[in-house]
mmCIF file of C-alpha atoms in Angstrom:
data_model
loop_
_atom_site.group_PDB
_atom_site.id
_atom_site.type_symbol
_atom_site.label_atom_id
_atom_site.label_comp_id
_atom_site.label_asym_id
_atom_site.label_seq_id
_atom_site.Cartn_x
_atom_site.Cartn_y
_atom_site.Cartn_z
ATOM 1 C CA UNK V 870 -30.477 -0.104 -18.778
ATOM 2 C CA UNK V 871 -30.128 0.653 -15.104
ATOM 3 C CA UNK V 872 -26.836 1.270 -13.244
ATOM 4 C CA UNK V 873 -27.366 0.389 -9.556
ATOM 5 C CA UNK V 874 -24.511 1.131 -7.271
ATOM 6 C CA UNK V 875 -23.538 0.109 -3.715
ATOM 7 C CA UNK V 876 -22.007 2.333 -1.286
ATOM 8 C CA UNK V 877 -19.850 1.372 1.771
ATOM 9 C CA UNK V 878 -19.558 -2.408 0.995
ATOM 10 C CA UNK V 879 -16.213 -2.771 2.447
ATOM 11 C CA UNK V 880 -15.480 -2.168 6.179
ATOM 12 C CA UNK V 881 -12.147 -0.549 5.548
ATOM 13 C CA UNK V 882 -13.527 1.845 2.906
ATOM 14 C CA UNK V 883 -16.466 2.868 5.254
ATOM 15 C CA UNK V 884 -13.961 3.645 7.917
ATOM 16 C CA UNK V 885 -11.588 5.599 5.746
ATOM 17 C CA UNK V 886 -14.346 8.061 4.837
ATOM 18 C CA UNK V 887 -15.483 8.059 8.516
ATOM 19 C CA UNK V 888 -18.805 6.504 7.585
ATOM 20 C CA UNK V 889 -20.811 4.058 9.668
ATOM 21 C CA UNK V 890 -20.531 0.410 8.644
ATOM 22 C CA UNK V 891 -24.041 -0.333 7.141
ATOM 23 C CA UNK V 892 -26.391 -3.040 8.363
ATOM 24 C CA UNK V 893 -28.112 -3.131 5.031
ATOM 25 C CA UNK V 894 -26.918 -2.105 1.466
ATOM 26 C CA UNK V 895 -26.525 1.519 0.711
ATOM 27 C CA UNK V 896 -28.022 2.092 -2.796
ATOM 28 C CA UNK V 897 -27.611 4.932 -5.377
ATOM 29 C CA UNK V 898 -27.792 5.004 -9.050
ATOM 30 C CA UNK V 899 -26.070 6.555 -12.120
ATOM 31 C CA UNK V 900 -27.750 7.490 -15.386
ATOM 32 C CA UNK V 901 -26.708 5.516 -18.595
ATOM 33 C CA UNK V 902 -24.950 8.749 -19.822
ATOM 34 C CA UNK V 903 -22.254 8.293 -17.155
ATOM 35 C CA UNK V 904 -20.979 5.040 -18.876
ATOM 36 C CA UNK V 905 -17.594 5.409 -20.457
ATOM 37 C CA UNK V 906 -16.716 2.476 -22.738
ATOM 38 C CA UNK V 907 -13.887 1.248 -24.898
ATOM 39 C CA UNK V 908 -11.236 2.639 -22.669
ATOM 40 C CA UNK V 909 -12.053 6.169 -23.734
ATOM 41 C CA UNK V 910 -10.309 8.979 -21.902
ATOM 42 C CA UNK V 911 -11.996 10.445 -18.822
ATOM 43 C CA UNK V 912 -12.205 14.191 -18.785
ATOM 44 C CA UNK V 913 -12.183 15.897 -15.371
ATOM 45 C CA UNK V 914 -15.322 17.911 -14.837
ATOM 46 C CA UNK V 915 -15.176 21.730 -14.557
ATOM 47 C CA UNK V 916 -17.291 21.724 -11.503
ATOM 48 C CA UNK V 917 -15.034 19.749 -9.125
ATOM 49 C CA UNK V 918 -11.512 20.158 -7.812
ATOM 50 C CA UNK V 919 -11.408 16.698 -6.222
ATOM 51 C CA UNK V 920 -12.465 13.736 -8.274
ATOM 52 C CA UNK V 921 -11.661 10.419 -6.657
ATOM 53 C CA UNK V 922 -11.231 6.911 -8.199
ATOM 54 C CA UNK V 923 -13.334 4.106 -6.777
ATOM 55 C CA UNK V 924 -12.600 0.760 -8.476
ATOM 56 C CA UNK V 925 -15.431 -1.856 -8.261
ATOM 57 C CA UNK V 926 -16.474 -5.270 -9.453
ATOM 58 C CA UNK V 927 -19.459 -4.915 -11.735
ATOM 59 C CA UNK V 928 -22.129 -7.474 -12.392
ATOM 60 C CA UNK V 929 -24.027 -7.444 -15.629
ATOM 61 C CA UNK V 930 -27.636 -9.029 -15.307
ATOM 62 C CA UNK V 931 -28.349 -11.584 -17.858
ATOM 63 C CA UNK V 932 -32.129 -12.302 -17.450
ATOM 64 C CA UNK V 933 -35.333 -10.675 -16.198
ATOM 65 C CA UNK V 934 -35.898 -11.071 -12.443
ATOM 66 C CA UNK V 935 -37.950 -9.728 -9.562
ATOM 67 C CA UNK V 936 -37.885 -10.808 -5.893
ATOM 68 C CA UNK V 937 -35.110 -13.177 -6.439
ATOM 69 C CA UNK V 938 -34.299 -15.515 -3.571
ATOM 70 C CA UNK V 939 -30.654 -15.414 -2.608
ATOM 71 C CA UNK V 940 -30.103 -19.042 -3.524
ATOM 72 C CA UNK V 941 -31.204 -18.438 -7.030
ATOM 73 C CA UNK V 942 -29.339 -15.109 -7.669
ATOM 74 C CA UNK V 943 -26.338 -16.881 -9.263
ATOM 75 C CA UNK V 944 -28.665 -17.748 -12.249
ATOM 76 C CA UNK V 945 -29.070 -14.008 -13.113
ATOM 77 C CA UNK V 946 -25.647 -13.080 -14.211
ATOM 78 C CA UNK V 947 -22.963 -14.785 -16.283
ATOM 79 C CA UNK V 948 -20.136 -12.176 -16.362
ATOM 80 C CA UNK V 949 -18.109 -10.041 -14.028
ATOM 81 C CA UNK V 950 -16.489 -6.907 -15.054
ATOM 82 C CA UNK V 951 -14.584 -3.820 -13.549
ATOM 83 C CA UNK V 952 -15.653 -0.305 -13.325
ATOM 84 C CA UNK V 953 -14.638 2.939 -11.777
ATOM 85 C CA UNK V 954 -17.172 5.031 -9.695
ATOM 86 C CA UNK V 955 -15.659 8.392 -10.228
ATOM 87 C CA UNK V 956 -16.802 10.687 -7.456
ATOM 88 C CA UNK V 957 -16.607 14.484 -7.171
ATOM 89 C CA UNK V 958 -15.675 14.319 -3.560
ATOM 90 C CA UNK V 959 -15.965 17.940 -2.719
ATOM 91 C CA UNK V 960 -19.338 18.190 -4.303
ATOM 92 C CA UNK V 961 -20.465 14.976 -2.567
ATOM 93 C CA UNK V 962 -19.340 16.339 0.777
ATOM 94 C CA UNK V 963 -21.425 19.525 0.258
ATOM 95 C CA UNK V 964 -24.392 17.466 -0.750
ATOM 96 C CA UNK V 965 -24.170 15.179 2.273
ATOM 97 C CA UNK V 966 -23.899 18.153 4.708
ATOM 98 C CA UNK V 967 -27.155 19.286 3.324
ATOM 99 C CA UNK V 968 -28.864 15.860 3.503
ATOM 100 C CA UNK V 969 -29.156 15.894 -0.414
ATOM 101 C CA UNK V 970 -28.799 13.078 -2.882
ATOM 102 C CA UNK V 971 -25.384 12.282 -4.483
ATOM 103 C CA UNK V 972 -26.470 12.311 -8.094
ATOM 104 C CA UNK V 973 -24.531 15.355 -9.118
ATOM 105 C CA UNK V 974 -21.272 14.078 -7.596
ATOM 106 C CA UNK V 975 -21.659 10.368 -8.848
ATOM 107 C CA UNK V 976 -23.759 10.495 -12.083
ATOM 108 C CA UNK V 977 -22.025 13.130 -14.260
ATOM 109 C CA UNK V 978 -21.013 12.351 -17.771
ATOM 110 C CA UNK V 979 -18.147 9.808 -17.876
ATOM 111 C CA UNK V 980 -18.332 9.094 -14.226
ATOM 112 C CA UNK V 981 -18.694 5.285 -14.747
ATOM 113 C CA UNK V 982 -15.898 3.852 -17.008
ATOM 114 C CA UNK V 983 -16.622 0.137 -17.766
ATOM 115 C CA UNK V 984 -13.982 -2.384 -18.624
ATOM 116 C CA UNK V 985 -14.030 -5.794 -20.205
ATOM 117 C CA UNK V 986 -16.301 -8.479 -18.777
ATOM 118 C CA UNK V 987 -15.192 -11.950 -18.030
ATOM 119 C CA UNK V 988 -17.335 -15.110 -17.901
ATOM 120 C CA UNK V 989 -17.741 -16.285 -14.294
ATOM 121 C CA UNK V 990 -16.739 -19.684 -15.535
ATOM 122 C CA UNK V 991 -13.190 -18.345 -16.016
ATOM 123 C CA UNK V 992 -13.047 -16.950 -12.363
ATOM 124 C CA UNK V 993 -12.626 -18.579 -9.012
ATOM 125 C CA UNK V 994 -15.532 -18.845 -6.597
ATOM 126 C CA UNK V 995 -17.596 -15.693 -6.530
ATOM 127 C CA UNK V 996 -16.478 -15.039 -3.031
ATOM 128 C CA UNK V 997 -12.840 -14.971 -3.975
ATOM 129 C CA UNK V 998 -12.413 -12.544 -6.928
ATOM 130 C CA UNK V 999 -9.271 -10.452 -6.531
ATOM 131 C CA UNK V 1000 -9.152 -7.088 -8.247
ATOM 132 C CA UNK V 1001 -6.992 -3.972 -8.145
ATOM 133 C CA UNK V 1002 -6.432 -0.448 -9.561
ATOM 134 C CA UNK V 1003 -2.933 0.723 -10.553
ATOM 135 C CA UNK V 1004 -2.335 4.458 -10.936
ATOM 136 C CA UNK V 1005 0.755 5.506 -12.769
ATOM 137 C CA UNK V 1006 2.413 2.125 -12.215
ATOM 138 C CA UNK V 1007 1.645 1.808 -8.453
ATOM 139 C CA UNK V 1008 -1.254 -0.067 -6.931
ATOM 140 C CA UNK V 1009 -3.630 2.181 -5.113
ATOM 141 C CA UNK V 1010 -6.542 -0.043 -4.411
ATOM 142 C CA UNK V 1011 -6.817 -3.776 -3.769
ATOM 143 C CA UNK V 1012 -10.039 -5.698 -3.206
ATOM 144 C CA UNK V 1013 -11.552 -9.211 -3.012
ATOM 145 C CA UNK V 1014 -15.130 -10.051 -3.401
ATOM 146 C CA UNK V 1015 -14.840 -12.137 -0.121
ATOM 147 C CA UNK V 1016 -14.369 -9.028 1.802
ATOM 148 C CA UNK V 1017 -17.629 -7.545 0.770
ATOM 149 C CA UNK V 1018 -20.109 -6.875 3.578
ATOM 150 C CA UNK V 1019 -22.873 -7.874 1.189
ATOM 151 C CA UNK V 1020 -22.035 -10.593 -1.359
ATOM 152 C CA UNK V 1021 -22.933 -10.335 -5.058
ATOM 153 C CA UNK V 1022 -25.863 -12.806 -4.656
ATOM 154 C CA UNK V 1023 -27.120 -10.938 -1.542
ATOM 155 C CA UNK V 1024 -27.105 -7.650 -3.462
ATOM 156 C CA UNK V 1025 -29.000 -9.208 -6.464
ATOM 157 C CA UNK V 1026 -31.601 -10.575 -4.150
ATOM 158 C CA UNK V 1027 -31.961 -7.332 -2.205
ATOM 159 C CA UNK V 1028 -32.242 -5.060 -5.250
ATOM 160 C CA UNK V 1029 -34.666 -7.243 -6.909
ATOM 161 C CA UNK V 1030 -37.183 -6.626 -4.057
ATOM 162 C CA UNK V 1031 -37.209 -2.902 -5.050
ATOM 163 C CA UNK V 1032 -36.327 -2.990 -8.852
ATOM 164 C CA UNK V 1033 -37.207 -5.418 -11.638
ATOM 165 C CA UNK V 1034 -33.747 -6.306 -12.882
ATOM 166 C CA UNK V 1035 -33.542 -6.474 -16.591
ATOM 167 C CA UNK V 1036 -31.038 -7.962 -19.077
ATOM 168 C CA UNK V 1037 -28.057 -5.604 -19.414
ATOM 169 C CA UNK V 1038 -28.568 -3.849 -16.048
ATOM 170 C CA UNK V 1039 -25.301 -3.166 -14.264
ATOM 171 C CA UNK V 1040 -24.548 -3.485 -10.559
ATOM 172 C CA UNK V 1041 -21.509 -1.669 -9.226
ATOM 173 C CA UNK V 1042 -20.746 -3.614 -6.070
ATOM 174 C CA UNK V 1043 -18.821 -1.116 -3.990
ATOM 175 C CA UNK V 1044 -15.105 -0.054 -3.662
ATOM 176 C CA UNK V 1045 -12.431 -1.271 -1.273
ATOM 177 C CA UNK V 1046 -10.254 1.088 0.710
ATOM 178 C CA UNK V 1047 -7.650 3.346 -0.988
ATOM 179 C CA UNK V 1048 -9.708 5.759 -2.862
ATOM 180 C CA UNK V 1049 -8.003 8.983 -3.857
ATOM 181 C CA UNK V 1050 -7.811 11.832 -6.219
ATOM 182 C CA UNK V 1051 -7.038 11.740 -9.975
ATOM 183 C CA UNK V 1052 -5.212 14.514 -11.944
ATOM 184 C CA UNK V 1053 -4.679 15.280 -15.579
ATOM 185 C CA UNK V 1054 -2.490 12.657 -17.310
ATOM 186 C CA UNK V 1055 -2.935 9.934 -14.724
ATOM 187 C CA UNK V 1056 -2.970 6.465 -16.152
ATOM 188 C CA UNK V 1057 -5.334 4.081 -14.504
ATOM 189 C CA UNK V 1058 -5.235 0.317 -15.120
ATOM 190 C CA UNK V 1059 -7.748 -2.086 -13.636
ATOM 191 C CA UNK V 1060 -7.181 -5.765 -13.163
ATOM 192 C CA UNK V 1061 -9.317 -8.839 -12.251
ATOM 193 C CA UNK V 1062 -6.747 -11.288 -10.889
ATOM 194 C CA UNK V 1063 -3.833 -10.651 -13.245
ATOM 195 C CA UNK V 1064 -5.989 -9.912 -16.308
ATOM 196 C CA UNK V 1065 -6.000 -6.296 -17.344
ATOM 197 C CA UNK V 1066 -9.608 -5.254 -18.150
ATOM 198 C CA UNK V 1067 -9.613 -1.478 -17.839
ATOM 199 C CA UNK V 1068 -7.207 1.109 -19.234
ATOM 200 C CA UNK V 1069 -8.084 4.852 -18.715
ATOM 201 C CA UNK V 1070 -6.170 8.007 -19.290
ATOM 202 C CA UNK V 1071 -7.372 11.039 -17.349
ATOM 203 C CA UNK V 1072 -7.613 14.374 -19.279
#
């Protein structure tokens, strides 16, 4: 299973981190050991003092595909879920300053909590999926797939030119504005529409 992630896929988020708005998808990956399932607790890593939450829609690939045309991309997934791209921001900043990959800041154990998946038949159009993250009872991030710079189908087509997509592969589609730090005992709830699909305690 591959975990392919998209950076800077919302204009407001790129701007809040003072990054350029990309003209093509920014791609990075996480190892499968970063997946956190079943609403298990997230343990803050000892090597970072500034771990940020980044809530994202997640697509699970349902069939083998390579060099997929955009108009056929919708055939390659049946479900949409929610995940958190936990990021050791202090470590990422150091790596970026040196021009190094982000793997240590993005791919550590537990850095990709994964919530419940919903059939896309139960959702509105793929360009109108609302989602949000609540922290300790207050909404801290709100997004909508319609605000993505690169749509889900565009991402699937783009990625399939470089990677053979296989059943079970995950695509984290990027985070909206509002990323911020988490601390011990924070309670994170993720929603697609009004359906709660993710429930995480920070330890």
